[in-house]
Amino acid sequence: MPVSGENVFRFSGRARKIEGLKGVAIYRVDTAHWMKLNPSGGLILGLVDGRRSVEGIVQELRQRHGFAEDIVREWITGFFSTLVDKGYLEDAAGPPLPAVEPAEDRRLDVLYLHVTGRCNFACPYCYASASRQAPDLDLEVSKRAIAQAAELGAKKLAISGGEPLLRDDLEDILRAGKEAGLMTQLLTNGTLLTRERALSVTPHLDMLQVSIDGWNEETNSPTRGKGTFEQIKKAMLLLRDIGYDRVTAAVTPFAIGEEDIQKFLRLALELEVKMVRFNKLIPAGRAKDLEPERFSGERDMRLADTVYTSYVRLQQEQKADSSPTDQTAAAQATGGTQPAFGVKVAGDPANEVMSMTPKAFCGVGVSTLSVACDGTVYPCAALHRPELALGRLMEESLADIHARSVERHCRLAIDREEECRNCDLRHYCGGGCRAVNYALDGRLDGKSPHCEALKRRIMDIFQRVIN
């Protein structure tokens, strides 16, 4: 919108302002968009009161600070044009700007396929309660589910278990995923990965996620078992040596403490992984009887803060230790950041804040479906509970099951939630993890039991961005 000197603006009722020591952040409550303003921008925004004209603000700044009039006018009109276009300023004489109505996307995005319930591990937090004696998902049912997911518009396929590498025909399932055009990911503990098997499965994979819960034997063995650390590390080095560079190291923070995070990230650097993912501990399966404090929102947010703080520290160390030539090469390889891997903490609203991606909700039962090893479909991989079963693939199509699931679960969207729809920060948290809601409160809907921790985390992120 072109801005002239006669315009009089007010700060939009759909926007909020956060003051910091080194500037201001403004954000839209109806979207996830935000902007950081430096102290000068914050000062100018403070002059927008619904009474002063643009020209009046220009003259006040000129007189107060002695700036050249033409320069101030050009800068202010450009600045205000941006704020108007982004919905932060509105005509003081006109009606309030309408809220942006959230788009309700009912498409399936990701299908979790638990191709076996068998596992050679017995991790104490396993949401699937995998064991050595459990069924495999029928091969033809697996292929049919993959084909039907693609027809529904799904983009991603996550092959999980149990331990998928226990299946001799795993390659057939992976091949079906790629032939259907799905971004295919394999979730494994890595200990069964030989060179021959690695060369066999990796051509069909867009990402291979290896679970490793510590940076050494002592921190890994409480969950993965004695002697497994070197096995897992060997598998990840094997993938590196065969030239497969799309490996995610997935850690569930069970036995490691905050003091171990930096060491774990250094291990990731050594293993040359592409991503480090810190999974959320869910009170389901074998984890449901663990100590309640393990599932506190404060613990989750503290972990997230430690992870990103440690990651930034590692970036700084890598930059300081490398030559200018090395820094240039690293910047080219990572898009300007070091080290050459990313980090993500599941459930951390920093993901939505920094990407400015509005989160309608976690997607349970709408954008996500999960197929158990017996062919039963559930709304989420962490919600394999009999009372939440949606249907069986042996009896009806995935399309029919998904349609029924959407009608049941779309009500969980954050703008439909009675307790959440008026929250200014709702599009950054999306209501939190519904599996946690269900485990702790016995319901999928309603305000997250981690609500206050999520809010504090979001506001802390904004303060860090400002300062």
Short mmCIF file of C-alpha atoms in Angstrom, two decimals:
data_model
loop_
_atom_site.label_atom_id
_atom_site.label_comp_id
_atom_site.label_asym_id
_atom_site.label_seq_id
_atom_site.Cartn_x
_atom_site.Cartn_y
_atom_site.Cartn_z
CA MET A 1 0.00 0.00 0.00
CA PRO A 2 1.38 3.44 -0.90
CA VAL A 3 1.73 5.65 2.18
CA SER A 4 1.35 9.42 2.09
CA GLY A 5 1.93 12.16 4.65
CA GLU A 6 -1.82 12.52 5.33
CA ASN A 7 -2.28 8.91 6.45
CA VAL A 8 -3.07 8.32 10.11
CA PHE A 9 -2.45 4.80 11.37
CA ARG A 10 -3.08 2.76 14.47
CA PHE A 11 -1.42 -0.43 15.61
CA SER A 12 -3.59 -3.36 14.54
CA GLY A 13 -5.70 -5.13 17.13
CA ARG A 14 -4.46 -8.35 15.52
CA ALA A 15 -0.86 -7.57 16.43
CA ARG A 16 1.13 -7.56 19.65
CA LYS A 17 4.37 -5.87 20.70
CA ILE A 18 7.14 -7.27 22.91
CA GLU A 19 9.68 -4.84 24.36
CA GLY A 20 13.32 -5.85 24.77
CA LEU A 21 16.59 -4.23 25.74
CA LYS A 22 17.78 -3.95 22.15
CA GLY A 23 14.59 -3.43 20.21
CA VAL A 24 11.04 -4.63 19.77
CA ALA A 25 9.37 -7.71 18.33
CA ILE A 26 5.91 -7.49 16.83
CA TYR A 27 3.81 -10.48 15.89
CA ARG A 28 0.40 -11.30 14.46
CA VAL A 29 -1.93 -13.28 16.70
CA ASP A 30 -3.86 -14.71 13.74
CA THR A 31 -0.75 -15.99 11.95
CA ALA A 32 2.76 -16.94 12.97
CA HIS A 33 4.34 -13.90 11.28
CA TRP A 34 6.65 -11.68 13.32
CA MET A 35 9.21 -8.93 12.80
CA LYS A 36 12.14 -7.70 14.82
CA LEU A 37 12.56 -3.93 14.98
CA ASN A 38 15.73 -2.20 16.10
CA PRO A 39 15.49 0.52 18.79
CA SER A 40 14.84 3.19 16.13
CA GLY A 41 12.02 1.14 14.64
CA GLY A 42 10.57 0.60 18.10
CA LEU A 43 10.74 4.33 18.80
CA ILE A 44 8.92 5.18 15.57
CA LEU A 45 6.27 2.53 16.15
CA GLY A 46 5.68 4.05 19.57
CA LEU A 47 4.65 7.30 17.87
CA VAL A 48 1.82 5.55 16.01
CA ASP A 49 -1.18 6.37 18.20
CA GLY A 50 -4.13 6.80 15.84
CA ARG A 51 -3.85 10.60 16.06
CA ARG A 52 -0.52 11.59 14.52
CA SER A 53 -0.28 11.68 10.74
CA VAL A 54 2.70 10.24 8.92
CA GLU A 55 3.88 13.77 8.17
CA GLY A 56 3.45 14.72 11.82
CA ILE A 57 5.69 11.80 12.84
CA VAL A 58 8.27 12.86 10.23
CA GLN A 59 8.36 16.42 11.58
CA GLU A 60 8.55 15.26 15.20
CA LEU A 61 11.53 13.01 14.43
CA ARG A 62 13.23 15.76 12.43
CA GLN A 63 12.88 18.26 15.24
CA ARG A 64 13.79 15.80 18.00
CA HIS A 65 16.86 14.27 16.33
CA GLY A 66 17.87 16.78 13.68
CA PHE A 67 17.56 14.33 10.78
CA ALA A 68 17.32 15.61 7.22
CA GLU A 69 13.61 15.94 6.37
CA ASP A 70 13.69 14.22 2.96
CA ILE A 71 15.65 11.25 4.30
CA VAL A 72 13.32 10.81 7.28
CA ARG A 73 10.22 11.06 5.08
CA GLU A 74 11.50 8.47 2.61
CA TRP A 75 12.51 6.08 5.38
CA ILE A 76 9.27 6.46 7.38
CA THR A 77 6.98 5.97 4.37
CA GLY A 78 8.89 2.83 3.36
CA PHE A 79 8.83 1.48 6.90
CA PHE A 80 5.11 2.14 7.33
CA SER A 81 4.33 0.62 3.91
CA THR A 82 5.94 -2.61 5.07
CA LEU A 83 4.02 -2.60 8.35
CA VAL A 84 0.73 -1.94 6.53
CA ASP A 85 1.38 -4.69 3.98
CA LYS A 86 2.17 -7.16 6.78
CA GLY A 87 -0.98 -6.22 8.70
CA TYR A 88 0.63 -4.45 11.66
CA LEU A 89 -0.78 -1.00 10.91
CA GLU A 90 -4.30 -0.09 9.83
CA ASP A 91 -6.13 3.09 8.83
CA ALA A 92 -7.15 4.84 12.04
CA ALA A 93 -10.40 6.05 10.46
CA GLY A 94 -11.35 2.70 8.98
CA PRO A 95 -12.70 -0.55 10.37
CA PRO A 96 -10.32 -3.03 11.99
CA LEU A 97 -8.56 -5.34 9.60
CA PRO A 98 -10.23 -8.76 9.45
CA ALA A 99 -8.41 -11.69 10.94
CA VAL A 100 -6.71 -14.08 8.56
CA GLU A 101 -8.88 -17.17 8.53
CA PRO A 102 -6.71 -20.25 8.97
CA ALA A 103 -6.75 -22.61 6.04
CA GLU A 104 -8.04 -26.00 7.12
CA ASP A 105 -5.93 -28.57 5.32
CA ARG A 106 -7.49 -32.02 5.56
CA ARG A 107 -4.96 -33.84 3.41
CA LEU A 108 -2.89 -36.74 4.64
CA ASP A 109 0.78 -35.75 4.74
CA VAL A 110 2.67 -38.56 6.46
CA LEU A 111 1.97 -42.25 6.94
CA TYR A 112 3.79 -44.17 9.67
CA LEU A 113 4.05 -47.84 8.75
CA HIS A 114 5.08 -50.15 11.58
CA VAL A 115 6.17 -53.07 9.43
CA THR A 116 6.97 -55.29 12.41
CA GLY A 117 6.43 -55.45 16.14
CA ARG A 118 9.63 -57.46 16.59
CA CYS A 119 12.72 -55.80 17.99
CA ASN A 120 16.14 -56.91 19.18
CA PHE A 121 16.08 -54.14 21.81
CA ALA A 122 13.81 -53.54 24.81
CA CYS A 123 14.06 -49.79 25.38
CA PRO A 124 12.27 -48.73 28.60
CA TYR A 125 10.48 -45.82 26.91
CA CYS A 126 9.29 -47.64 23.74
CA TYR A 127 5.83 -46.29 22.87
CA ALA A 128 5.21 -49.39 20.69
CA SER A 129 6.16 -51.85 23.45
CA ALA A 130 8.11 -53.75 20.79
CA SER A 131 9.36 -57.23 21.72
CA ARG A 132 11.12 -60.25 20.26
CA GLN A 133 7.79 -62.06 19.73
CA ALA A 134 5.39 -59.93 17.69
CA PRO A 135 3.79 -60.03 14.22
CA ASP A 136 4.96 -58.52 10.95
CA LEU A 137 2.65 -56.41 8.82
CA ASP A 138 1.65 -58.39 5.75
CA LEU A 139 3.71 -57.38 2.71
CA GLU A 140 0.73 -56.90 0.41
CA VAL A 141 -1.13 -54.90 3.05
CA SER A 142 1.97 -52.72 3.41
CA LYS A 143 2.18 -52.08 -0.33
CA ARG A 144 -1.53 -51.36 -0.56
CA ALA A 145 -1.35 -48.87 2.30
CA ILE A 146 1.55 -47.09 0.62
CA ALA A 147 -0.25 -46.86 -2.72
CA GLN A 148 -3.44 -45.59 -1.08
CA ALA A 149 -1.53 -43.02 0.98
CA ALA A 150 0.01 -41.66 -2.22
CA GLU A 151 -3.47 -41.45 -3.79
CA LEU A 152 -4.61 -39.41 -0.79
CA GLY A 153 -1.83 -36.90 -1.48
CA ALA A 154 0.61 -37.99 1.23
CA LYS A 155 4.17 -36.77 0.77
CA LYS A 156 6.09 -38.76 3.41
CA LEU A 157 6.39 -42.38 4.45
CA ALA A 158 8.06 -43.36 7.73
CA ILE A 159 8.95 -47.04 8.01
CA SER A 160 9.21 -48.06 11.64
CA GLY A 161 8.77 -51.02 13.99
CA GLY A 162 9.90 -52.72 16.11
CA GLU A 163 13.13 -52.99 14.19
CA PRO A 164 12.40 -52.92 10.43
CA LEU A 165 15.74 -54.50 9.50
CA LEU A 166 14.51 -57.77 11.00
CA ARG A 167 12.40 -58.18 7.85
CA ASP A 168 14.10 -59.88 4.92
CA ASP A 169 11.64 -58.23 2.51
CA LEU A 170 12.10 -54.69 3.83
CA GLU A 171 13.57 -53.59 0.50
CA ASP A 172 10.28 -54.47 -1.24
CA ILE A 173 8.41 -52.12 1.09
CA LEU A 174 10.94 -49.32 0.67
CA ARG A 175 10.87 -49.75 -3.09
CA ALA A 176 7.08 -49.44 -3.06
CA GLY A 177 7.39 -46.16 -1.20
CA LYS A 178 9.79 -44.66 -3.72
CA GLU A 179 7.78 -45.93 -6.69
CA ALA A 180 4.71 -44.23 -5.20
CA GLY A 181 6.63 -40.95 -5.14
CA LEU A 182 6.79 -40.69 -1.34
CA MET A 183 9.70 -39.24 0.60
CA THR A 184 10.71 -42.44 2.36
CA GLN A 185 12.39 -42.59 5.74
CA LEU A 186 13.60 -45.62 7.68
CA LEU A 187 13.71 -45.58 11.50
CA THR A 188 16.17 -48.14 12.87
CA ASN A 189 18.46 -48.86 15.81
CA GLY A 190 21.22 -49.59 13.28
CA THR A 191 22.70 -52.66 14.95
CA LEU A 192 21.62 -55.05 12.17
CA LEU A 193 23.03 -52.85 9.42
CA THR A 194 25.78 -54.66 7.55
CA ARG A 195 27.56 -53.18 4.55
CA GLU A 196 25.59 -55.44 2.22
CA ARG A 197 22.27 -54.45 3.81
CA ALA A 198 23.19 -50.77 3.79
CA LEU A 199 23.92 -50.90 0.06
CA SER A 200 20.60 -52.69 -0.42
CA VAL A 201 18.28 -50.32 1.49
CA THR A 202 19.81 -46.88 1.00
CA PRO A 203 18.97 -46.53 -2.74
CA HIS A 204 15.29 -46.47 -1.71
CA LEU A 205 15.65 -43.95 1.12
CA ASP A 206 15.47 -40.18 1.37
CA MET A 207 16.48 -40.30 5.02
CA LEU A 208 17.74 -42.97 7.41
CA GLN A 209 17.20 -42.28 11.09
CA VAL A 210 19.39 -44.14 13.56
CA SER A 211 18.50 -44.11 17.25
CA ILE A 212 21.37 -43.48 19.62
CA ASP A 213 20.72 -42.29 23.16
CA GLY A 214 24.10 -41.17 24.40
CA TRP A 215 27.54 -39.93 23.46
CA ASN A 216 29.34 -42.93 25.00
CA GLU A 217 28.66 -46.41 26.37
CA GLU A 218 27.73 -45.12 29.81
CA THR A 219 25.03 -42.73 28.59
CA ASN A 220 23.69 -44.97 25.82
CA SER A 221 23.47 -48.34 27.60
CA PRO A 222 20.67 -47.56 30.12
CA THR A 223 18.16 -47.54 27.25
CA ARG A 224 19.80 -49.30 24.32
CA GLY A 225 21.58 -52.04 26.25
CA LYS A 226 25.17 -52.86 27.20
CA GLY A 227 27.65 -52.94 24.35
CA THR A 228 25.30 -51.35 21.81
CA PHE A 229 26.99 -47.95 21.64
CA GLU A 230 29.90 -49.20 19.54
CA GLN A 231 27.52 -51.21 17.35
CA ILE A 232 25.38 -48.16 16.61
CA LYS A 233 28.39 -45.94 16.05
CA LYS A 234 29.88 -48.54 13.69
CA ALA A 235 26.63 -48.57 11.66
CA MET A 236 26.65 -44.78 11.32
CA LEU A 237 30.29 -44.73 10.26
CA LEU A 238 29.48 -47.47 7.75
CA LEU A 239 26.79 -45.27 6.21
CA ARG A 240 29.28 -42.43 6.01
CA ASP A 241 31.89 -44.68 4.39
CA ILE A 242 29.55 -45.91 1.64
CA GLY A 243 28.74 -42.28 0.80
CA TYR A 244 25.21 -42.15 2.21
CA ASP A 245 24.89 -38.63 3.62
CA ARG A 246 21.24 -38.39 4.64
CA VAL A 247 21.47 -39.77 8.17
CA THR A 248 19.59 -38.43 11.18
CA ALA A 249 20.84 -39.26 14.67
CA ALA A 250 17.76 -39.56 16.89
CA VAL A 251 18.14 -39.35 20.66
CA THR A 252 15.41 -39.82 23.23
CA PRO A 253 16.58 -37.91 26.33
CA PHE A 254 16.17 -40.61 28.94
CA ALA A 255 19.55 -41.23 30.54
CA ILE A 256 21.52 -38.21 29.28
CA GLY A 257 21.49 -34.97 31.22
CA GLU A 258 21.81 -31.38 30.12
CA GLU A 259 25.56 -31.60 30.70
CA ASP A 260 25.76 -34.37 28.06
CA ILE A 261 24.17 -32.44 25.20
CA GLN A 262 27.33 -30.68 24.04
CA LYS A 263 29.21 -33.97 24.01
CA PHE A 264 26.45 -35.61 22.01
CA LEU A 265 26.58 -32.85 19.41
CA ARG A 266 30.34 -33.33 19.13
CA LEU A 267 29.70 -37.01 18.43
CA ALA A 268 27.26 -36.01 15.67
CA LEU A 269 29.99 -33.86 14.19
CA GLU A 270 32.36 -36.83 14.20
CA LEU A 271 29.75 -39.09 12.58
CA GLU A 272 28.98 -36.47 9.90
CA VAL A 273 25.20 -36.83 10.18
CA LYS A 274 22.83 -34.47 8.43
CA MET A 275 20.46 -33.92 11.33
CA VAL A 276 20.26 -34.49 15.07
CA ARG A 277 16.72 -34.97 16.33
CA PHE A 278 15.84 -34.95 20.00
CA ASN A 279 12.66 -37.00 20.35
CA LYS A 280 9.92 -36.24 22.82
CA LEU A 281 9.49 -38.74 25.63
CA ILE A 282 5.85 -39.85 25.43
CA PRO A 283 4.08 -41.56 28.36
CA ALA A 284 2.85 -44.45 26.24
CA GLY A 285 3.74 -48.10 25.82
CA ARG A 286 6.53 -49.10 28.21
CA ALA A 287 7.04 -45.46 29.16
CA LYS A 288 3.60 -44.99 30.69
CA ASP A 289 4.72 -46.19 34.11
CA LEU A 290 7.84 -44.01 34.31
CA GLU A 291 8.22 -41.25 36.88
CA PRO A 292 5.78 -38.35 36.14
CA GLU A 293 8.55 -35.74 36.35
CA ARG A 294 10.09 -37.19 33.18
CA PHE A 295 7.13 -35.80 31.23
CA SER A 296 7.00 -32.26 32.60
CA GLY A 297 6.74 -29.37 30.18
CA GLU A 298 9.41 -27.48 32.08
CA ARG A 299 11.84 -30.38 31.56
CA ASP A 300 11.08 -30.46 27.83
CA MET A 301 11.58 -26.73 27.36
CA ARG A 302 14.75 -26.70 29.45
CA LEU A 303 16.13 -29.48 27.27
CA ALA A 304 15.24 -27.55 24.12
CA ASP A 305 17.00 -24.45 25.43
CA THR A 306 20.10 -26.48 26.31
CA VAL A 307 20.18 -28.13 22.90
CA TYR A 308 20.08 -24.88 20.94
CA THR A 309 22.46 -23.08 23.29
CA SER A 310 24.93 -25.96 22.95
CA TYR A 311 24.49 -25.98 19.19
CA VAL A 312 25.27 -22.27 18.91
CA ARG A 313 28.32 -22.73 21.14
CA LEU A 314 29.54 -25.53 18.87
CA GLN A 315 29.03 -23.29 15.83
CA GLN A 316 31.15 -20.60 17.42
CA GLU A 317 33.90 -23.05 18.34
CA GLN A 318 34.00 -24.50 14.83
CA LYS A 319 34.23 -21.05 13.33
CA ALA A 320 37.02 -20.03 15.70
CA ASP A 321 39.00 -23.22 15.02
CA SER A 322 38.78 -23.10 11.23
CA SER A 323 40.76 -21.06 8.75
CA PRO A 324 39.00 -18.47 6.55
CA THR A 325 39.14 -20.97 3.68
CA ASP A 326 37.58 -23.67 5.85
CA GLN A 327 34.90 -21.23 7.00
CA THR A 328 34.02 -20.38 3.42
CA ALA A 329 33.74 -24.05 2.47
CA ALA A 330 31.61 -24.78 5.54
CA ALA A 331 29.35 -21.83 4.79
CA GLN A 332 28.83 -23.06 1.24
CA ALA A 333 28.07 -26.55 2.49
CA THR A 334 25.62 -25.47 5.19
CA GLY A 335 24.00 -22.36 3.78
CA GLY A 336 26.04 -20.10 6.03
CA THR A 337 26.03 -22.01 9.30
CA GLN A 338 28.41 -24.39 11.03
CA PRO A 339 28.55 -27.22 11.94
CA ALA A 340 27.26 -29.04 8.87
CA PHE A 341 24.23 -30.61 10.52
CA GLY A 342 20.92 -29.30 11.74
CA VAL A 343 19.18 -29.85 15.06
CA LYS A 344 15.52 -30.23 15.88
CA VAL A 345 13.81 -30.75 19.22
CA ALA A 346 10.41 -32.40 18.84
CA GLY A 347 7.65 -30.37 20.44
CA ASP A 348 9.71 -27.20 20.79
CA PRO A 349 7.73 -24.15 19.58
CA ALA A 350 11.04 -22.65 18.41
CA ASN A 351 10.46 -24.66 15.22
CA GLU A 352 7.30 -22.66 14.43
CA VAL A 353 8.56 -19.32 15.75
CA MET A 354 11.71 -19.33 13.65
CA SER A 355 10.01 -20.66 10.49
CA MET A 356 6.95 -18.39 10.93
CA THR A 357 4.84 -21.41 10.05
CA PRO A 358 1.42 -21.31 11.76
CA LYS A 359 0.65 -24.57 13.52
CA ALA A 360 -3.04 -25.38 13.41
CA PHE A 361 -2.41 -28.41 15.61
CA CYS A 362 -0.09 -31.41 15.67
CA GLY A 363 -1.98 -33.09 12.81
CA VAL A 364 -3.12 -36.15 14.75
CA GLY A 365 -5.60 -38.17 12.69
CA VAL A 366 -5.67 -35.62 9.86
CA SER A 367 -2.25 -34.99 8.32
CA THR A 368 -0.86 -38.05 10.15
CA LEU A 369 -1.94 -41.68 10.34
CA SER A 370 -0.10 -44.63 11.83
CA VAL A 371 -0.46 -48.30 10.87
CA ALA A 372 0.40 -50.88 13.53
CA CYS A 373 2.04 -54.20 12.74
CA ASP A 374 -1.36 -55.94 12.85
CA GLY A 375 -2.86 -53.60 10.25
CA THR A 376 -4.84 -51.46 12.69
CA VAL A 377 -4.78 -47.74 11.89
CA TYR A 378 -4.39 -45.13 14.62
CA PRO A 379 -4.32 -41.31 14.57
CA CYS A 380 -0.67 -41.08 15.66
CA ALA A 381 2.34 -43.34 16.20
CA ALA A 382 2.23 -42.47 19.92
CA LEU A 383 -1.50 -43.22 20.20
CA HIS A 384 -1.68 -46.95 19.50
CA ARG A 385 -4.45 -47.48 22.03
CA PRO A 386 -7.43 -49.81 21.46
CA GLU A 387 -10.01 -47.13 22.23
CA LEU A 388 -8.48 -44.84 19.57
CA ALA A 389 -8.33 -47.40 16.75
CA LEU A 390 -9.74 -46.08 13.48
CA GLY A 391 -10.09 -49.28 11.48
CA ARG A 392 -8.17 -52.16 9.94
CA LEU A 393 -6.53 -52.16 6.51
CA MET A 394 -7.58 -55.77 5.94
CA GLU A 395 -11.23 -54.70 6.15
CA GLU A 396 -11.46 -51.27 4.48
CA SER A 397 -9.46 -48.78 2.46
CA LEU A 398 -7.09 -46.21 3.91
CA ALA A 399 -9.18 -43.52 2.19
CA ASP A 400 -12.32 -44.52 4.12
CA ILE A 401 -10.40 -44.72 7.38
CA HIS A 402 -8.79 -41.32 6.80
CA ALA A 403 -12.09 -39.65 5.92
CA ARG A 404 -13.63 -40.91 9.15
CA SER A 405 -10.57 -39.87 11.13
CA VAL A 406 -10.63 -36.34 9.72
CA GLU A 407 -14.22 -35.84 10.83
CA ARG A 408 -13.31 -37.06 14.30
CA HIS A 409 -10.07 -35.11 14.76
CA CYS A 410 -10.34 -31.85 12.79
CA ARG A 411 -12.13 -30.37 15.82
CA LEU A 412 -8.73 -30.36 17.54
CA ALA A 413 -7.54 -27.46 15.36
CA ILE A 414 -6.35 -24.68 17.65
CA ASP A 415 -8.86 -22.09 16.37
CA ARG A 416 -11.70 -24.45 17.26
CA GLU A 417 -10.47 -25.19 20.77
CA GLU A 418 -12.59 -23.33 23.33
CA GLU A 419 -9.70 -23.02 25.78
CA CYS A 420 -7.12 -21.98 23.17
CA ARG A 421 -8.67 -19.94 20.37
CA ASN A 422 -8.24 -16.59 22.11
CA CYS A 423 -4.61 -17.17 23.09
CA ASP A 424 -2.21 -14.76 21.38
CA LEU A 425 0.48 -17.47 21.03
CA ARG A 426 -1.71 -20.33 19.80
CA HIS A 427 -0.24 -20.54 16.30
CA TYR A 428 3.25 -21.16 17.67
CA CYS A 429 2.34 -24.19 19.81
CA GLY A 430 -0.74 -25.57 18.04
CA GLY A 431 -2.03 -26.88 21.35
CA GLY A 432 1.00 -29.02 22.04
CA CYS A 433 1.38 -32.78 21.62
CA ARG A 434 -2.02 -34.48 21.75
CA ALA A 435 -0.46 -37.80 22.72
CA VAL A 436 0.88 -36.11 25.86
CA ASN A 437 -2.57 -34.58 26.48
CA TYR A 438 -4.15 -38.01 26.27
CA ALA A 439 -1.58 -39.73 28.45
CA LEU A 440 -1.64 -37.08 31.19
CA ASP A 441 -5.24 -35.82 31.06
CA GLY A 442 -7.10 -38.69 29.38
CA ARG A 443 -8.36 -36.51 26.50
CA LEU A 444 -7.13 -35.38 23.10
CA ASP A 445 -8.82 -31.98 23.21
CA GLY A 446 -8.51 -29.10 25.63
CA LYS A 447 -5.59 -27.04 26.83
CA SER A 448 -2.24 -28.78 26.92
CA PRO A 449 -0.95 -29.74 30.38
CA HIS A 450 2.29 -28.12 29.17
CA CYS A 451 0.56 -24.85 28.20
CA GLU A 452 2.33 -22.53 30.62
CA ALA A 453 5.75 -24.02 29.86
CA LEU A 454 5.13 -23.60 26.12
CA LYS A 455 4.10 -19.95 26.59
CA ARG A 456 7.21 -19.17 28.62
CA ARG A 457 9.39 -20.84 26.01
CA ILE A 458 7.84 -18.79 23.17
CA MET A 459 8.26 -15.49 25.01
CA ASP A 460 11.82 -16.41 25.93
CA ILE A 461 12.60 -17.08 22.25
CA PHE A 462 11.28 -13.65 21.30
CA GLN A 463 13.36 -11.97 24.00
CA ARG A 464 16.48 -13.77 22.71
CA VAL A 465 15.70 -12.70 19.16
CA ILE A 466 15.36 -9.08 20.27
CA ASN A 467 18.41 -9.00 22.54
#
